[in-house]
Every structure is written in structure tokens, then in C-alpha cells.
Amino acid sequence: MNPDTRPFVHMVFFWLHEPDNQEHRATFEASIKRFLTDSAYAGAWHVGTPAGSDRPVVDSSYSYCLMVTFVSREMHDQYQTEPPHLRFISECSKLWERVQVYDSVARE
């Protein structure tokens, strides 16, 4: 199977400048949910916060995690440049100090 046509998972971790600022958190949550709901390309999605797992292998230092599934890499690539995604970045990039992305494709 061509890697470009395999299911694609996009995971994004955000570290906010002020993780305890409730106004910033509310702004981030409203904007990310609006963008995902308005996206023409995102499949299933999940927005969450650290689960508080107490294990040495777990990194809970981030503020938010986003996981989005796509039917293909092409859909992911379209999502990157669509207006709802760009609006979210414009509205919220000032709130975060770090973003880490992990992308994966399904095995054959």
C-alpha cells in the first residue's frame, strides 16, 4: 500500500506560556474546538490534558494534546493550509511557548 494513501494520525502537544491562566485556557479550548469542528479534512479528533499518570516513562509536562486522524496524508496536507487551521494558529500561537508534533501512518 502506498504510504500516502494509508490512514494518517497527527499528534500535537502544546505547552502554554501561562498554563495556569484560565482565560488563556478558555480561549485555547474554544478556538481549537471551533477549528476542528469547521475542518473539512479532520476525521476523528481528541483534545486533552495530561492524565496524571505516575510512571517514569510518561511525559506530563505539556498543557494540551491534540490527536487528529485523516484517511490519508493528502487530507492531512490539505488540513494544514485550510482557513480554520490557519485561523486557530493566528488566534492562539501567542498563547504557547512550544509545540511538538508526531505524525504516523498505518502499517500495511
CSV table of C-alpha atoms in Angstrom, one decimal:
chain,number,residue,atom,x,y,z
A,1,MET,CA,0.0,0.0,0.0
A,2,ASN,CA,1.3,3.5,-0.9
A,3,PRO,CA,2.2,5.4,2.3
A,4,ASP,CA,0.4,8.4,1.0
A,5,THR,CA,-2.9,6.6,1.0
A,6,ARG,CA,-2.6,4.9,4.4
A,7,PRO,CA,-4.6,6.2,7.4
A,8,PHE,CA,-2.6,9.1,8.9
A,9,VAL,CA,-2.5,10.2,12.6
A,10,HIS,CA,-1.4,13.7,13.6
A,11,MET,CA,-0.5,14.3,17.3
A,12,VAL,CA,0.3,17.8,18.6
A,13,PHE,CA,1.5,18.7,22.1
A,14,PHE,CA,1.2,22.3,23.3
A,15,TRP,CA,3.0,24.0,26.2
A,16,LEU,CA,1.3,27.2,27.1
A,17,HIS,CA,3.3,30.3,28.3
A,18,GLU,CA,0.9,30.6,31.3
A,19,PRO,CA,-0.6,27.1,31.9
A,20,ASP,CA,-2.5,28.3,35.0
A,21,ASN,CA,-4.1,31.3,33.3
A,22,GLN,CA,-7.8,30.2,33.0
A,23,GLU,CA,-8.6,32.9,30.5
A,24,HIS,CA,-5.9,31.7,28.1
A,25,ARG,CA,-7.0,28.1,28.6
A,26,ALA,CA,-10.6,29.0,27.8
A,27,THR,CA,-9.5,30.9,24.6
A,28,PHE,CA,-7.3,28.0,23.5
A,29,GLU,CA,-10.1,25.4,24.1
A,30,ALA,CA,-12.8,27.4,22.3
A,31,SER,CA,-10.6,28.1,19.3
A,32,ILE,CA,-9.2,24.6,18.9
A,33,LYS,CA,-12.7,23.1,19.1
A,34,ARG,CA,-14.1,25.6,16.6
A,35,PHE,CA,-11.3,24.9,14.2
A,36,LEU,CA,-11.7,21.1,14.4
A,37,THR,CA,-15.5,21.3,14.0
A,38,ASP,CA,-15.1,23.5,11.0
A,39,SER,CA,-12.3,21.5,9.4
A,40,ALA,CA,-13.2,19.9,6.1
A,41,TYR,CA,-10.4,17.3,6.4
A,42,ALA,CA,-10.1,16.2,10.0
A,43,GLY,CA,-11.6,12.9,10.9
A,44,ALA,CA,-11.8,11.8,14.5
A,45,TRP,CA,-10.2,14.1,16.9
A,46,HIS,CA,-9.3,14.4,20.6
A,47,VAL,CA,-8.2,17.4,22.7
A,48,GLY,CA,-7.0,16.5,26.1
A,49,THR,CA,-4.8,17.4,29.1
A,50,PRO,CA,-2.2,15.3,30.9
A,51,ALA,CA,-3.8,12.3,32.6
A,52,GLY,CA,-1.7,12.5,35.6
A,53,SER,CA,-0.2,9.0,35.1
A,54,ASP,CA,2.6,8.5,37.6
A,55,ARG,CA,5.1,6.4,35.7
A,56,PRO,CA,8.7,7.3,34.8
A,57,VAL,CA,8.1,6.9,31.0
A,58,VAL,CA,5.2,9.4,30.9
A,59,ASP,CA,5.9,13.0,30.0
A,60,SER,CA,3.1,15.1,31.5
A,61,SER,CA,4.8,18.4,31.1
A,62,TYR,CA,2.6,19.6,28.2
A,63,SER,CA,-0.6,21.7,28.6
A,64,TYR,CA,-2.7,20.2,25.8
A,65,CYS,CA,-2.6,17.3,23.4
A,66,LEU,CA,-4.4,17.2,20.1
A,67,MET,CA,-4.8,14.0,18.1
A,68,VAL,CA,-6.4,14.1,14.7
A,69,THR,CA,-7.0,11.2,12.2
A,70,PHE,CA,-7.1,11.5,8.5
A,71,VAL,CA,-7.9,9.0,5.8
A,72,SER,CA,-4.6,9.8,4.0
A,73,ARG,CA,-1.6,12.1,4.1
A,74,GLU,CA,-3.2,14.1,1.3
A,75,MET,CA,-6.1,15.0,3.6
A,76,HIS,CA,-3.6,16.0,6.4
A,77,ASP,CA,-1.7,18.2,3.9
A,78,GLN,CA,-4.9,19.9,2.9
A,79,TYR,CA,-5.8,20.5,6.6
A,80,GLN,CA,-2.5,22.2,7.2
A,81,THR,CA,-3.4,25.1,4.9
A,82,GLU,CA,-7.2,25.3,5.3
A,83,PRO,CA,-8.7,28.5,6.7
A,84,PRO,CA,-10.0,27.1,10.1
A,85,HIS,CA,-6.5,25.7,10.9
A,86,LEU,CA,-4.8,29.0,9.9
A,87,ARG,CA,-7.3,30.9,12.0
A,88,PHE,CA,-6.6,28.8,15.1
A,89,ILE,CA,-2.8,29.4,14.7
A,90,SER,CA,-3.4,33.1,14.3
A,91,GLU,CA,-5.7,33.3,17.4
A,92,CYS,CA,-3.7,31.0,19.7
A,93,SER,CA,0.0,31.0,18.7
A,94,LYS,CA,0.7,33.8,21.2
A,95,LEU,CA,-0.5,31.5,24.0
A,96,TRP,CA,2.0,28.8,23.5
A,97,GLU,CA,5.7,28.6,24.1
A,98,ARG,CA,6.3,25.2,22.5
A,99,VAL,CA,4.6,22.9,20.1
A,100,GLN,CA,5.8,19.3,19.4
A,101,VAL,CA,4.3,17.2,16.5
A,102,TYR,CA,4.3,13.5,16.0
A,103,ASP,CA,2.8,12.1,12.7
A,104,SER,CA,2.4,8.5,11.8
A,105,VAL,CA,1.0,6.3,9.0
A,106,ALA,CA,-0.7,2.9,9.4
A,107,ARG,CA,1.4,-0.1,8.6
A,108,GLU,CA,0.3,-2.2,5.7
